Amino acid sequence: DQQVKQNSPSLSVQEGRISILNCDYTNSMFDYFLWYKKYPAEGPTFLISISSIKDKNEDGRFTVFLNKSAKHLSLHIVPSQPGDSAVYFCAASPGVGGAGNQFYFGTGTSLTVIP
Amino acid sequence: DAMVIQNPRYQVTQFGKPVTLSCSQTLNHNVMYWYQQKSSQAPKLLFHYYDKDFNNEADTPDNFQSRRPNTSFCFLDIRSPGLGDAAMYLCATSRDQSGGADIQYFGAGTRLSVL
């Protein structure tokens, strides 16, 4: 049972425009969310996170929005750059901190930024 | 500098022949995880170690075992690989931070093929 869903397997965006990657979850106990970025032949690397007490977190060109009532979060990248081309994974956890909090991952969205 | 190192990057084994994948870390994190990721699927947690304490996920097959001889190293043993075990295996680490972000740092993965 997939508790974290990324329904768009791929997304193409022109350089300089906004990229919006979406993620939906089903478990209302999730209260901590992360986005990971993965380049080919590399492991996923942490990008940005948000806890349920916030509805927005911003880090440079990357902003994550959380809509708890809709069980939906999104990652905005603006402006998009060719180096942003990668697979983006959404992950959710029922707890903040603590050892071994299980993160549930989505299937990923492959972003291509076209120069 | 690589912080979570997985060896080998590619592993080919025969059906039923035991295989061991290794993971080492230079972060001195007390938690280490093993994930299985099949094509176009989300990474799935198999088990994790909190220091020397082993935590197995309920649906992880008995065919999968793990060892952590010290803080830096963790091994994934597949006792009798089947064709369905062909996948990317990801190792990750995190530092237990109560009340803080439990970011996981991933290795590049080992792609296992079963012939």
mmCIF file of N, CA, C and O in Angstrom, chain A residues 32-35 46-67 73-78, chain B residues 101 103:
data_model
loop_
_atom_site.group_PDB
_atom_site.id
_atom_site.type_symbol
_atom_site.label_atom_id
_atom_site.label_comp_id
_atom_site.label_asym_id
_atom_site.label_seq_id
_atom_site.Cartn_x
_atom_site.Cartn_y
_atom_site.Cartn_z
ATOM 1 N N TYR A 32 6.212 14.971 9.148
ATOM 2 C CA TYR A 32 7.508 15.476 8.733
ATOM 3 C C TYR A 32 7.767 14.989 7.317
ATOM 4 O O TYR A 32 7.597 13.795 7.027
ATOM 5 N N PHE A 33 8.160 15.922 6.460
ATOM 6 C CA PHE A 33 8.249 15.623 5.033
ATOM 7 C C PHE A 33 9.579 16.127 4.487
ATOM 8 O O PHE A 33 10.047 17.194 4.874
ATOM 9 N N LEU A 34 10.142 15.339 3.588
ATOM 10 C CA LEU A 34 11.413 15.721 2.977
ATOM 11 C C LEU A 34 11.334 15.540 1.476
ATOM 12 O O LEU A 34 10.577 14.715 0.969
ATOM 13 N N TRP A 35 12.139 16.294 0.796
ATOM 14 C CA TRP A 35 12.379 16.085 -0.622
ATOM 15 C C TRP A 35 13.844 15.718 -0.799
ATOM 16 O O TRP A 35 14.738 16.347 -0.230
ATOM 17 N N PHE A 46 19.575 14.935 0.316
ATOM 18 C CA PHE A 46 18.555 15.746 0.944
ATOM 19 C C PHE A 46 18.479 17.124 0.304
ATOM 20 O O PHE A 46 19.511 17.759 0.044
ATOM 21 N N LEU A 47 17.261 17.586 0.082
ATOM 22 C CA LEU A 47 17.076 18.885 -0.559
ATOM 23 C C LEU A 47 16.427 19.888 0.394
ATOM 24 O O LEU A 47 16.981 20.948 0.687
ATOM 25 N N ILE A 48 15.265 19.558 0.907
ATOM 26 C CA ILE A 48 14.529 20.489 1.758
ATOM 27 C C ILE A 48 13.497 19.702 2.554
ATOM 28 O O ILE A 48 13.065 18.631 2.122
ATOM 29 N N SER A 49 13.120 20.219 3.711
ATOM 30 C CA SER A 49 12.139 19.530 4.541
ATOM 31 C C SER A 49 11.105 20.510 5.059
ATOM 32 O O SER A 49 11.270 21.737 4.974
ATOM 33 N N ILE A 50 10.035 19.957 5.597
ATOM 34 C CA ILE A 50 9.012 20.770 6.236
ATOM 35 C C ILE A 50 8.333 19.926 7.304
ATOM 36 O O ILE A 50 8.099 18.728 7.118
ATOM 37 N N SER A 51 8.035 20.544 8.425
ATOM 38 C CA SER A 51 7.266 19.855 9.460
ATOM 39 C C SER A 51 5.827 20.335 9.407
ATOM 40 O O SER A 51 5.520 21.376 8.823
ATOM 41 N N SER A 52 4.964 19.584 10.049
ATOM 42 C CA SER A 52 3.533 19.850 9.920
ATOM 43 C C SER A 52 3.090 21.136 10.604
ATOM 44 O O SER A 52 1.956 21.580 10.415
ATOM 45 N N ILE A 53 3.968 21.712 11.386
ATOM 46 C CA ILE A 53 3.572 22.970 12.041
ATOM 47 C C ILE A 53 3.719 24.155 11.088
ATOM 48 O O ILE A 53 3.317 25.268 11.413
ATOM 49 N N LYS A 54 4.296 23.907 9.935
ATOM 50 C CA LYS A 54 4.461 24.959 8.942
ATOM 51 C C LYS A 54 3.673 24.623 7.689
ATOM 52 O O LYS A 54 3.322 23.475 7.443
ATOM 53 N N ASP A 55 3.414 25.636 6.894
ATOM 54 C CA ASP A 55 2.815 25.367 5.596
ATOM 55 C C ASP A 55 3.735 25.760 4.446
ATOM 56 O O ASP A 55 3.409 25.541 3.276
ATOM 57 N N LYS A 56 4.895 26.286 4.805
ATOM 58 C CA LYS A 56 5.841 26.700 3.764
ATOM 59 C C LYS A 56 7.249 26.712 4.340
ATOM 60 O O LYS A 56 7.461 27.127 5.485
ATOM 61 N N ASN A 57 8.182 26.261 3.534
ATOM 62 C CA ASN A 57 9.586 26.372 3.896
ATOM 63 C C ASN A 57 10.372 26.697 2.642
ATOM 64 O O ASN A 57 10.177 26.061 1.604
ATOM 65 N N GLU A 58 11.244 27.665 2.766
ATOM 66 C CA GLU A 58 11.946 28.168 1.593
ATOM 67 C C GLU A 58 13.446 28.088 1.800
ATOM 68 O O GLU A 58 13.970 28.390 2.880
ATOM 69 N N ASP A 59 14.148 27.681 0.746
ATOM 70 C CA ASP A 59 15.607 27.631 0.790
ATOM 71 C C ASP A 59 16.120 27.980 -0.596
ATOM 72 O O ASP A 59 16.178 27.130 -1.491
ATOM 73 N N GLY A 60 16.454 29.237 -0.757
ATOM 74 C CA GLY A 60 16.947 29.694 -2.057
ATOM 75 C C GLY A 60 15.883 29.537 -3.132
ATOM 76 O O GLY A 60 14.772 30.055 -3.002
ATOM 77 N N ARG A 61 16.235 28.806 -4.164
ATOM 78 C CA ARG A 61 15.285 28.632 -5.286
ATOM 79 C C ARG A 61 14.218 27.577 -4.991
ATOM 80 O O ARG A 61 13.308 27.385 -5.806
ATOM 81 N N PHE A 62 14.334 26.902 -3.887
ATOM 82 C CA PHE A 62 13.447 25.786 -3.568
ATOM 83 C C PHE A 62 12.484 26.161 -2.444
ATOM 84 O O PHE A 62 12.900 26.668 -1.403
ATOM 85 N N THR A 63 11.211 25.893 -2.696
ATOM 86 C CA THR A 63 10.180 26.139 -1.687
ATOM 87 C C THR A 63 9.282 24.915 -1.621
ATOM 88 O O THR A 63 8.857 24.410 -2.664
ATOM 89 N N VAL A 64 9.007 24.479 -0.407
ATOM 90 C CA VAL A 64 8.064 23.382 -0.236
ATOM 91 C C VAL A 64 6.819 23.931 0.452
ATOM 92 O O VAL A 64 6.908 24.699 1.407
ATOM 93 N N PHE A 65 5.677 23.545 -0.072
ATOM 94 C CA PHE A 65 4.387 23.933 0.479
ATOM 95 C C PHE A 65 3.678 22.686 0.994
ATOM 96 O O PHE A 65 3.699 21.640 0.349
ATOM 97 N N LEU A 66 3.050 22.827 2.144
ATOM 98 C CA LEU A 66 2.324 21.721 2.741
ATOM 99 C C LEU A 66 0.876 22.118 2.975
ATOM 100 O O LEU A 66 0.593 23.143 3.604
ATOM 101 N N ASN A 67 -0.038 21.305 2.479
ATOM 102 C CA ASN A 67 -1.468 21.485 2.713
ATOM 103 C C ASN A 67 -1.951 20.252 3.465
ATOM 104 O O ASN A 67 -2.243 19.216 2.863
ATOM 105 N N LEU A 73 1.673 17.929 -0.635
ATOM 106 C CA LEU A 73 2.776 18.874 -0.602
ATOM 107 C C LEU A 73 3.359 19.030 -2.003
ATOM 108 O O LEU A 73 3.163 18.168 -2.866
ATOM 109 N N SER A 74 4.000 20.154 -2.187
ATOM 110 C CA SER A 74 4.583 20.423 -3.491
ATOM 111 C C SER A 74 5.942 21.091 -3.319
ATOM 112 O O SER A 74 6.196 21.771 -2.318
ATOM 113 N N LEU A 75 6.784 20.857 -4.285
ATOM 114 C CA LEU A 75 8.107 21.465 -4.336
ATOM 115 C C LEU A 75 8.141 22.406 -5.529
ATOM 116 O O LEU A 75 7.856 21.979 -6.654
ATOM 117 N N HIS A 76 8.466 23.664 -5.266
ATOM 118 C CA HIS A 76 8.584 24.650 -6.326
ATOM 119 C C HIS A 76 10.053 24.997 -6.526
ATOM 120 O O HIS A 76 10.761 25.286 -5.542
ATOM 121 N N ILE A 77 10.476 24.995 -7.753
ATOM 122 C CA ILE A 77 11.843 25.386 -8.090
ATOM 123 C C ILE A 77 11.740 26.554 -9.055
ATOM 124 O O ILE A 77 11.179 26.430 -10.146
ATOM 125 N N VAL A 78 12.275 27.690 -8.597
ATOM 126 C CA VAL A 78 12.194 28.847 -9.481
ATOM 127 C C VAL A 78 13.400 29.758 -9.269
ATOM 128 O O VAL A 78 13.717 30.075 -8.115
ATOM 129 N N ALA B 101 15.753 17.497 12.864
ATOM 130 C CA ALA B 101 15.567 16.863 11.560
ATOM 131 C C ALA B 101 16.352 15.568 11.500
ATOM 132 O O ALA B 101 17.535 15.534 11.810
ATOM 133 N N ILE B 103 17.563 13.718 8.993
ATOM 134 C CA ILE B 103 17.900 13.593 7.586
ATOM 135 C C ILE B 103 18.712 12.327 7.380
ATOM 136 O O ILE B 103 19.621 12.031 8.150
#
